[in-house]
Short mmCIF file of C-alpha atoms in Angstrom, two decimals:
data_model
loop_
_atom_site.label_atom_id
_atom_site.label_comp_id
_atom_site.label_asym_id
_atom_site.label_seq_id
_atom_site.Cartn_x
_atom_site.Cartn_y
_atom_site.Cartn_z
CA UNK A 1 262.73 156.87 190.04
CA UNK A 2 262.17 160.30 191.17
CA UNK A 3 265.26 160.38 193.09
CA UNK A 4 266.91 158.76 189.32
CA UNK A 5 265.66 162.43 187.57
CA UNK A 6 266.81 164.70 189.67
CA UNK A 7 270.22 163.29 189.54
CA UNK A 8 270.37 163.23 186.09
CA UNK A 9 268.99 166.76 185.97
CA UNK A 10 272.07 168.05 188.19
CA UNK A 11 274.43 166.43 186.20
CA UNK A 12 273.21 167.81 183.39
CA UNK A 13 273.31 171.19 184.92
CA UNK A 14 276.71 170.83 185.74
CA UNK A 15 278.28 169.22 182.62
CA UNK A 16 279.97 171.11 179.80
CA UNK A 17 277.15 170.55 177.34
CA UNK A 18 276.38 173.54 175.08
CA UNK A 19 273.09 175.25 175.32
CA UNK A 20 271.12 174.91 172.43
CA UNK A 21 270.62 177.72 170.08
CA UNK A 22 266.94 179.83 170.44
CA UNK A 23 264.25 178.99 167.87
CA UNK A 24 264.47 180.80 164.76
CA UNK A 25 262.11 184.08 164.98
CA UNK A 26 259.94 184.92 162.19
CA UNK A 27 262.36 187.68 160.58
CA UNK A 28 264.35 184.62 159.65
CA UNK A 29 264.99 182.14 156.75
CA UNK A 30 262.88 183.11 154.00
CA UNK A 31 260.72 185.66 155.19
CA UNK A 32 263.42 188.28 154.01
CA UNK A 33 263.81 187.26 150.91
CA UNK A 34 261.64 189.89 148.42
CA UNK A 35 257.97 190.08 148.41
CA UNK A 36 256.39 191.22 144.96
CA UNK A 37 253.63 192.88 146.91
CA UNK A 38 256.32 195.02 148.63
CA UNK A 39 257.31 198.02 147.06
CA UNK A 40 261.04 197.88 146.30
CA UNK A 41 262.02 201.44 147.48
CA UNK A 42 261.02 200.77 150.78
CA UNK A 43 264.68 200.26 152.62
CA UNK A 44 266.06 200.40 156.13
CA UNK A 45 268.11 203.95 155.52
CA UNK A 46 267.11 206.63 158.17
CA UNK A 47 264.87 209.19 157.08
CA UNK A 48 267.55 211.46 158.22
CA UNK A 49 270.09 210.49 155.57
CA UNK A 50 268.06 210.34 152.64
CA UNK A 51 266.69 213.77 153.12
CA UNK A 52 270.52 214.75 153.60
CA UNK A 53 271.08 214.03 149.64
CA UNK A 54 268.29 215.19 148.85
CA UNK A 55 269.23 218.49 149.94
CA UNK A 56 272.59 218.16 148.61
CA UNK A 57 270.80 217.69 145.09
CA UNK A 58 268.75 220.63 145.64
CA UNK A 59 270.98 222.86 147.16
CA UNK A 60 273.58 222.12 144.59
CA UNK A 61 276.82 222.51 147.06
CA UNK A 62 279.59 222.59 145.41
CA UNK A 63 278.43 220.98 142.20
CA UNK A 64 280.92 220.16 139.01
CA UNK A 65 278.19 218.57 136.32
CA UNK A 66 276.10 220.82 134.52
CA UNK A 67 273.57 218.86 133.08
CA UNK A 68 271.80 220.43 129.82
CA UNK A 69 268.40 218.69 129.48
CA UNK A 70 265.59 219.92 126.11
CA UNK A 71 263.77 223.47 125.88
CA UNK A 72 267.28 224.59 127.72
CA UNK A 73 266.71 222.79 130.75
CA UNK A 74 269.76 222.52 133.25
CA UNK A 75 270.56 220.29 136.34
CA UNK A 76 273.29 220.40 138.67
CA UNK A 77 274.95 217.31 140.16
CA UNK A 78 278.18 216.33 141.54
CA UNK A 79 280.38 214.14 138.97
CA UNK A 80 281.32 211.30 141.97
CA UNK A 81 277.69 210.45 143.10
CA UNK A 82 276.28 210.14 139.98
CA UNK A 83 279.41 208.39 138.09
CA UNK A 84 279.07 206.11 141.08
CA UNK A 85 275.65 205.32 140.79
CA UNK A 86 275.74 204.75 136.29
CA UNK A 87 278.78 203.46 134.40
CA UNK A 88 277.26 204.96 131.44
CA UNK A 89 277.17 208.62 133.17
CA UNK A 90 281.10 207.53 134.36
CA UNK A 91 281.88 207.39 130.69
CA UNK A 92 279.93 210.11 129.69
CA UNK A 93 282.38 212.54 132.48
CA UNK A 94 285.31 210.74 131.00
CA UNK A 95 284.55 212.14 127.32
CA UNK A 96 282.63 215.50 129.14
CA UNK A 97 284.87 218.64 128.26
CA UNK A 98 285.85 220.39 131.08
CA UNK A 99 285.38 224.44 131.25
CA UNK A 100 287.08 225.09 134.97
CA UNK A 101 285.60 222.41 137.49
CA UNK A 102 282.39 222.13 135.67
CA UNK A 103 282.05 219.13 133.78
CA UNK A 104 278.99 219.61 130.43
CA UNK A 105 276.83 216.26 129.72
CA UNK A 106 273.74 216.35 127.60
CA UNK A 107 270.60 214.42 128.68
CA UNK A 108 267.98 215.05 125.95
CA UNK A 109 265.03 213.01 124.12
CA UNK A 110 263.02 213.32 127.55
CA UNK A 111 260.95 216.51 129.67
CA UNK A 112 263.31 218.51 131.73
CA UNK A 113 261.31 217.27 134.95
CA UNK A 114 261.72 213.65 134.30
CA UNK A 115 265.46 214.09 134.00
CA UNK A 116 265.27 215.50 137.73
CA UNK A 117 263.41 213.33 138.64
CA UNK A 118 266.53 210.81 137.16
CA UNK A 119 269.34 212.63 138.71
CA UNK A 120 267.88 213.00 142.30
CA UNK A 121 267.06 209.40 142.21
CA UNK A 122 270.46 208.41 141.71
CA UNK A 123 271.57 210.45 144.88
CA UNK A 124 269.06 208.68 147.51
CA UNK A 125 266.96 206.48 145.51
CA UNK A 126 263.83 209.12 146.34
CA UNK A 127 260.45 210.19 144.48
CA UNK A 128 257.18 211.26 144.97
CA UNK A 129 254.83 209.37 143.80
CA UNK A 130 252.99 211.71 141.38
CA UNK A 131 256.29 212.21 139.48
CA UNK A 132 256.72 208.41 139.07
CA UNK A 133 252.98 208.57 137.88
CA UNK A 134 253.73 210.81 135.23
CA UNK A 135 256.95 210.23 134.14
CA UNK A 136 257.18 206.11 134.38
CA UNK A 137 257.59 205.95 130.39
CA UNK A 138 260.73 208.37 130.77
CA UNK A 139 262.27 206.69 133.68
CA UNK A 140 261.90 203.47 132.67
CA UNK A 141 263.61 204.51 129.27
CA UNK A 142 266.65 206.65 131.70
CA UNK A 143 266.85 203.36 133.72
CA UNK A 144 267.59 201.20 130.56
CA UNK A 145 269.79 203.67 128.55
CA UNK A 146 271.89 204.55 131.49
CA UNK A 147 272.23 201.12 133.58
CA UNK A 148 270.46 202.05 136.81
CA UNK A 149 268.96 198.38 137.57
CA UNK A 150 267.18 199.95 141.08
CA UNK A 151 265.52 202.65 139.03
CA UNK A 152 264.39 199.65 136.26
CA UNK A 153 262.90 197.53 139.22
CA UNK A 154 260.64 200.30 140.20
CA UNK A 155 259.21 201.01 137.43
CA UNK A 156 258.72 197.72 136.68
CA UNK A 157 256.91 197.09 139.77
CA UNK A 158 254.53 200.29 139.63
CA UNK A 159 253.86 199.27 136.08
CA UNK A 160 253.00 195.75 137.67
CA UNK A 161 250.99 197.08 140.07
CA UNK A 162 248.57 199.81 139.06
CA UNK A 163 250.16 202.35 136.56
CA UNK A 164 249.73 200.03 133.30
CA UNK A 165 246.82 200.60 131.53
CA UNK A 166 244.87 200.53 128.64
CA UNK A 167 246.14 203.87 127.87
CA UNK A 168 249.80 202.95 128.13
CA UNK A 169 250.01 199.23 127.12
CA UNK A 170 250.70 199.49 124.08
CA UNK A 171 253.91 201.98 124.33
CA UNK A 172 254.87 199.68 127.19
CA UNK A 173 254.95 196.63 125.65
CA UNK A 174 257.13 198.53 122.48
CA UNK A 175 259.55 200.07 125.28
CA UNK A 176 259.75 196.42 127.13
CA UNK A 177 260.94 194.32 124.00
CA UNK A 178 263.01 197.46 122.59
CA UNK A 179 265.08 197.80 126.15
CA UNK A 180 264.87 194.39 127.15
CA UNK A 181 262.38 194.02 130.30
CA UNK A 182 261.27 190.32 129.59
CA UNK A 183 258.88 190.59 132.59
CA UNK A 184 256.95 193.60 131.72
CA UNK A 185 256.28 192.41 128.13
CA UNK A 186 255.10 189.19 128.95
CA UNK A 187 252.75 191.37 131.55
CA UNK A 188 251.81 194.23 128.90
CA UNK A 189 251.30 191.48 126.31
CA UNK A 190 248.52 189.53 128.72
CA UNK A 191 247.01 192.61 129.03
CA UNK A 192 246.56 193.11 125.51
CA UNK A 193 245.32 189.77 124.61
CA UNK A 194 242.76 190.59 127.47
CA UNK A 195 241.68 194.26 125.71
CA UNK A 196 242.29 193.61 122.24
CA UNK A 197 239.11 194.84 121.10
CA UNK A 198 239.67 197.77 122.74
CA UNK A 199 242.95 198.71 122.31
CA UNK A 200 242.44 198.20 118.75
CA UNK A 201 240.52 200.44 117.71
CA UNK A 202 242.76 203.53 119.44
CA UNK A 203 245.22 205.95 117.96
CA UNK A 204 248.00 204.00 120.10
CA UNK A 205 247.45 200.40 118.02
CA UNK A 206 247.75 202.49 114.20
CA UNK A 207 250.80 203.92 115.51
CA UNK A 208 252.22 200.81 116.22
CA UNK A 209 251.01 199.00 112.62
CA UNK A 210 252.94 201.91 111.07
CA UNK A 211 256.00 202.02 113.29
CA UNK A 212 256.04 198.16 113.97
CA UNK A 213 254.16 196.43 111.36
CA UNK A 214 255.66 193.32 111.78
CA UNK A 215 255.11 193.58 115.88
CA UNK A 216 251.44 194.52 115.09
CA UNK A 217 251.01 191.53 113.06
CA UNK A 218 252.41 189.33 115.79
CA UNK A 219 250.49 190.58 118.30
CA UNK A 220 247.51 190.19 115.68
CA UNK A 221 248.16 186.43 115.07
CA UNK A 222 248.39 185.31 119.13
CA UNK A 223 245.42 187.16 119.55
CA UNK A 224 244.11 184.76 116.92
CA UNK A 225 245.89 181.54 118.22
CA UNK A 226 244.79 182.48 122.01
CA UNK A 227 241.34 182.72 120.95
CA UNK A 228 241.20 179.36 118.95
CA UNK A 229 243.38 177.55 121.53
CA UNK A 230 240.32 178.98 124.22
CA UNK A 231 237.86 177.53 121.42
CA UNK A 232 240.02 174.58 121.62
CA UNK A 233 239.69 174.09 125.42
CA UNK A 234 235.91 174.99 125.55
CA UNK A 235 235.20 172.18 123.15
CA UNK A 236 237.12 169.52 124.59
CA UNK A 237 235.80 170.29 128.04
CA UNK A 238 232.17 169.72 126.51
CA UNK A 239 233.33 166.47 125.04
CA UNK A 240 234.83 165.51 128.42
CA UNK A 241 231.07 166.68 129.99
CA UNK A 242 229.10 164.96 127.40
CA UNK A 243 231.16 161.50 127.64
CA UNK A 244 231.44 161.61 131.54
CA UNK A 245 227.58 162.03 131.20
CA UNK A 246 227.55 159.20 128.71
CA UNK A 247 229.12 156.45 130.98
CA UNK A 248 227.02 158.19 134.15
CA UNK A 249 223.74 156.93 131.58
CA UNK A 250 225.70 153.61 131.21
CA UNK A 251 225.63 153.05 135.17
CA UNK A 252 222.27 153.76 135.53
CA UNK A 253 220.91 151.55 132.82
CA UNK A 254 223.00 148.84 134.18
CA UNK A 255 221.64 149.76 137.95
CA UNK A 256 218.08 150.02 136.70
CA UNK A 257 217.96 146.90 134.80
CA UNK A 258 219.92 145.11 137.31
CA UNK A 259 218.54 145.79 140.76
CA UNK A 260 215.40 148.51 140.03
CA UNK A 261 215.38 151.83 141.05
CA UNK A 262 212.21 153.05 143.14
CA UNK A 263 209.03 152.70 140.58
CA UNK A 264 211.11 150.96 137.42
CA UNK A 265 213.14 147.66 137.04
CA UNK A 266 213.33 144.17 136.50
CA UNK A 267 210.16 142.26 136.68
CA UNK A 268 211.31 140.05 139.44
CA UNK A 269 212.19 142.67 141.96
CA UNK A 270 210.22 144.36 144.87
CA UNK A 271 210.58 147.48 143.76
CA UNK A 272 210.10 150.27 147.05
CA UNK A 273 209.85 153.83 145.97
CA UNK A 274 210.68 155.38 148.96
CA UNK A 275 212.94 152.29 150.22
CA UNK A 276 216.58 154.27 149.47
CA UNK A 277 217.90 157.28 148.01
CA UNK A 278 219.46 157.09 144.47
CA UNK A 279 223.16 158.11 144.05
CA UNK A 280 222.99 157.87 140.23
CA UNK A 281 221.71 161.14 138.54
CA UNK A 282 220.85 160.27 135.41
CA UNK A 283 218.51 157.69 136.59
CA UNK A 284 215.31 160.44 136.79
CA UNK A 285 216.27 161.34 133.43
CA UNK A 286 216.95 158.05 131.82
CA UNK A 287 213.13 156.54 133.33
CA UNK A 288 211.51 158.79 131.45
CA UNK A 289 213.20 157.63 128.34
CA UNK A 290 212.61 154.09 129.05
CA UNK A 291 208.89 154.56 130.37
CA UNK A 292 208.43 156.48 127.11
CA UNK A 293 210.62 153.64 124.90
CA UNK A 294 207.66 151.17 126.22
CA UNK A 295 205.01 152.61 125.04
CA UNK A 296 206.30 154.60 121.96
CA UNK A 297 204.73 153.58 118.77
CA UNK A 298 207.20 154.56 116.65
CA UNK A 299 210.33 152.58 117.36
CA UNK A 300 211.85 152.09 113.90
CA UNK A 301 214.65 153.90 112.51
CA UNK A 302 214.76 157.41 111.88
CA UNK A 303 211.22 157.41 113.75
CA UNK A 304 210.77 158.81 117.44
CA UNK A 305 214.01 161.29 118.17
CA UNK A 306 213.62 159.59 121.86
CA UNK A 307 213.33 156.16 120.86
CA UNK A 308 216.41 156.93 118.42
CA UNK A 309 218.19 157.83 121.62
CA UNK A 310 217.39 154.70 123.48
CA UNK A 311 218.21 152.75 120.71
CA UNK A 312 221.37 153.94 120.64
CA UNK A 313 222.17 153.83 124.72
CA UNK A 314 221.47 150.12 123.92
CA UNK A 315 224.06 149.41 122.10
CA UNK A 316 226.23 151.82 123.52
CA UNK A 317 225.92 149.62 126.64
CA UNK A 318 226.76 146.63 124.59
CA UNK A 319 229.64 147.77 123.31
CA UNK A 320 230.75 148.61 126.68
CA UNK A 321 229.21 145.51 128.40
CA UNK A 322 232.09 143.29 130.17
CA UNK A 323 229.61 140.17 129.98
CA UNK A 324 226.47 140.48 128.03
CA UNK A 325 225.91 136.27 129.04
CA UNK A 326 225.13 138.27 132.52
CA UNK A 327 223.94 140.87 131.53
CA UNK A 328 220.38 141.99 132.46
CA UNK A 329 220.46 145.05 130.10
CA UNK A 330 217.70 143.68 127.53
CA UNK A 331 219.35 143.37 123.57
CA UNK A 332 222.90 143.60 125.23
CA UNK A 333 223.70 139.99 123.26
CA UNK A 334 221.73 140.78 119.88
CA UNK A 335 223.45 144.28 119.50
CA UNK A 336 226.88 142.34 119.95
CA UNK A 337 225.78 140.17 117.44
CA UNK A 338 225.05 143.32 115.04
CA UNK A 339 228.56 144.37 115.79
CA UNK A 340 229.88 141.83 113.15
CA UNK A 341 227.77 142.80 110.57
CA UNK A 342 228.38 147.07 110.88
CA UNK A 343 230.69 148.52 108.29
CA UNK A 344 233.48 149.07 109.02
CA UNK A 345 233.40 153.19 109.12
CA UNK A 346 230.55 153.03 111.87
CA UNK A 347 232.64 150.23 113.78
CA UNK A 348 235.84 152.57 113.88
CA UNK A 349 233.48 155.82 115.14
CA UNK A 350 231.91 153.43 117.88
CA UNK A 351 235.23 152.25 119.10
CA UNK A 352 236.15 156.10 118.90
CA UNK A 353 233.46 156.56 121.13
CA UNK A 354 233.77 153.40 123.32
CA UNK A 355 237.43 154.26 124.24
CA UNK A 356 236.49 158.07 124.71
CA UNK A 357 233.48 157.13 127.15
CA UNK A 358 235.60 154.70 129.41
CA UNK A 359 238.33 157.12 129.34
CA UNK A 360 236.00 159.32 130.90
CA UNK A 361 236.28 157.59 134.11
CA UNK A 362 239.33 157.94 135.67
CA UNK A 363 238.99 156.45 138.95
CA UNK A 364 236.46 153.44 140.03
CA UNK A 365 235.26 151.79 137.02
CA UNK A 366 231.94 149.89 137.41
CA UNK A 367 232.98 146.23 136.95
CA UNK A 368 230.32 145.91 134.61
CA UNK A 369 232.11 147.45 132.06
CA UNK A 370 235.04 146.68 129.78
CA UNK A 371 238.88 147.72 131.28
CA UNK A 372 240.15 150.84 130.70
CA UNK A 373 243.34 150.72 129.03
CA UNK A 374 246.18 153.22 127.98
CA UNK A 375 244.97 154.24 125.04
CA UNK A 376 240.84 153.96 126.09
CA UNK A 377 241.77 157.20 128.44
CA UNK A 378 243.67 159.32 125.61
CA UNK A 379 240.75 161.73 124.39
CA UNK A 380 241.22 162.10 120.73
#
């Protein structure tokens, strides 16, 4: 057999099968794809080359765009790597007039620094950081108004992470749905449904209701409509609590009255208190009630508050009871007998509460209990 291997190994050695290709490596597949907690200008270009244009953009050599910016501002480019980099600016050169090589564009509406900051981005894609701290409002506008999608992503992304505020939000989320950044509103909007009290009360929000009244308003009403919707949720998540805590009550009646638990049962059991551990919660809870139920003198209607309350887990149970002819749960069979004589507004809410109570339990029903159907596990 050993002889059998070898054999095969040297044929296999010396047959004209391809070797397989390596195992993919980690830079692979989809670990190069973008990561959002990446900053986008981080690229592969040599340090070398970007500081190359940068220098060109400083330096100015052998310019042809003058570039006439507010408070008589100017900036110096060269008309091919900036009418590469932004059709707009390509059709702004077109229509430039020409006085000897020097092409004249206007850039205006924004500080002279931010539209520096602009131009030397669009020769190698550079910034410092504090200038994209203080002018992110202006280059974000320059991205939109003169198609530089690189520029846009950017700012988006130190907007995303860090530079909004509660300062800023609100001129944000007016820039984002006025130059069409669907990501950044829906981000500036979250943030001012989280700070609405705050951001309310500042100079920014009045601006806004007299600039944008109809905006303001919006933004007023999902405030509203967030808040009620979280009402909403809050209340149905108590009704799921108080239900699930209902049919946990239900069990431990049913476990009680059927087989004891430690110092209260059935009359005909052992009962040991410190026999077995009891997996049903409400049982500590629910003894008290009955102990007290026993020996209560006020059992009547509208008498004891507690006794009310065990009244009414009585005929809860029989309402939920799959067989009250088994049943152990004592008055199971006379409250289904009171069932037919109930009107028939306190039959519909104990159905509503029957089918809300069974729907609580979405996986192993006690087979004491009716079926859960369709429509017994749709909260209403």
């Amino acid at each position: 057999m050993v002889m059998a291997c070898v054999d095969l190994q040297k044929a296999a050695d010396s047959s004209s099968v391809p070797i397989p290709p390596p195992l993919p490596s980690k830079s692979d597949g989809h670990q190069k794809r973008y990561r959002n907690d990446v900053a986008p200008e981080h690229t592969c270009v040599p340090t070398a080359t970007k500081d190359m244009w940068d220098r060109l953009f400083n330096d100015g050599y052998k310019a042809n765009v003058v570039i006439y910016t507010d408070n008589g501002g100017i900036v110096y480019a060269h008309a091919n790597i900036i009418g590469t980099a932004s059709s707009v600016i390509k059709g702004m050169l077109k229509q430039a007039k020409k006085h000897g090589k020097w092409y004249t564009i206007s850039i205006r509406g924004v500080p002279h620094e931010a539209v520096r900051v602009f131009i030397r981005f669009l020769y190698s894609s550079c910034y410092k950081k504090e200038e994209m701290n203080e002018y992110i409002m202006h280059l974000l506008l320059l991205s939109h108004a003169y198609v530089v999608p690189q520029l846009k992503r950017v700012c988006e992304w130190h907007l995303e992470h860090g530079l909004l505020t509660t300062e800023n939000v609100i001129d944000v989320f007016q820039l984002a749905l006025l130059c069409d950044f669907p990501r950044l509103s829906v981000i500036s909007h979250r943030t001012i449904m989280k700070h609405f009290k705050e951001l309310y009360a500042t100079e920014a929000w009045t601006a806004m209701k007299k600039s944008h009244p109809f905006l303001e308003k919006e933004l007023r009403d999902s405030v509203f409509i967030e808040e009620n919707a979280r009402k909403e949720r809050i209340r149905k998540r108590n009704e799921e609590r108080i239900y699930s805590q209902l049919y946990e009550a239900m069990e431990a009646l049913v476990h009680i009255c059927r087989d004891g638990c430690k110092t209260i049962g059935p009359h005909d059991k052992d009962l040991k208190p410190n026999h077995a551990t009891c997996h049903y919660e409400a049982c500590k809870g629910l003894e008290s009630l009955i102990r007290h139920f026993a020996g209560c003198k006020l059992r009547v209607p509208g008498g004891c508050v507690h006794c009310k309350r065990m009244w009414q887990l009585l005929e809860l149970h029989s309402r939920v009871c799959a067989d009250s002819d088994q049943c152990r749960v004592p008055l199971c069979g006379n409250f289904k007998e009171k069932m037919e004589k109930q009107s028939k507004k306190d039959e519909v809410r104990w159905k509503l509460l029957v089918k809300n109570v069974l729907g609580s339990k979405k996986i192993g029903a006690s087979p004491f209990f009716l079926p859960v159907t369709r429509s017994s596990s749709t909260m209403s």
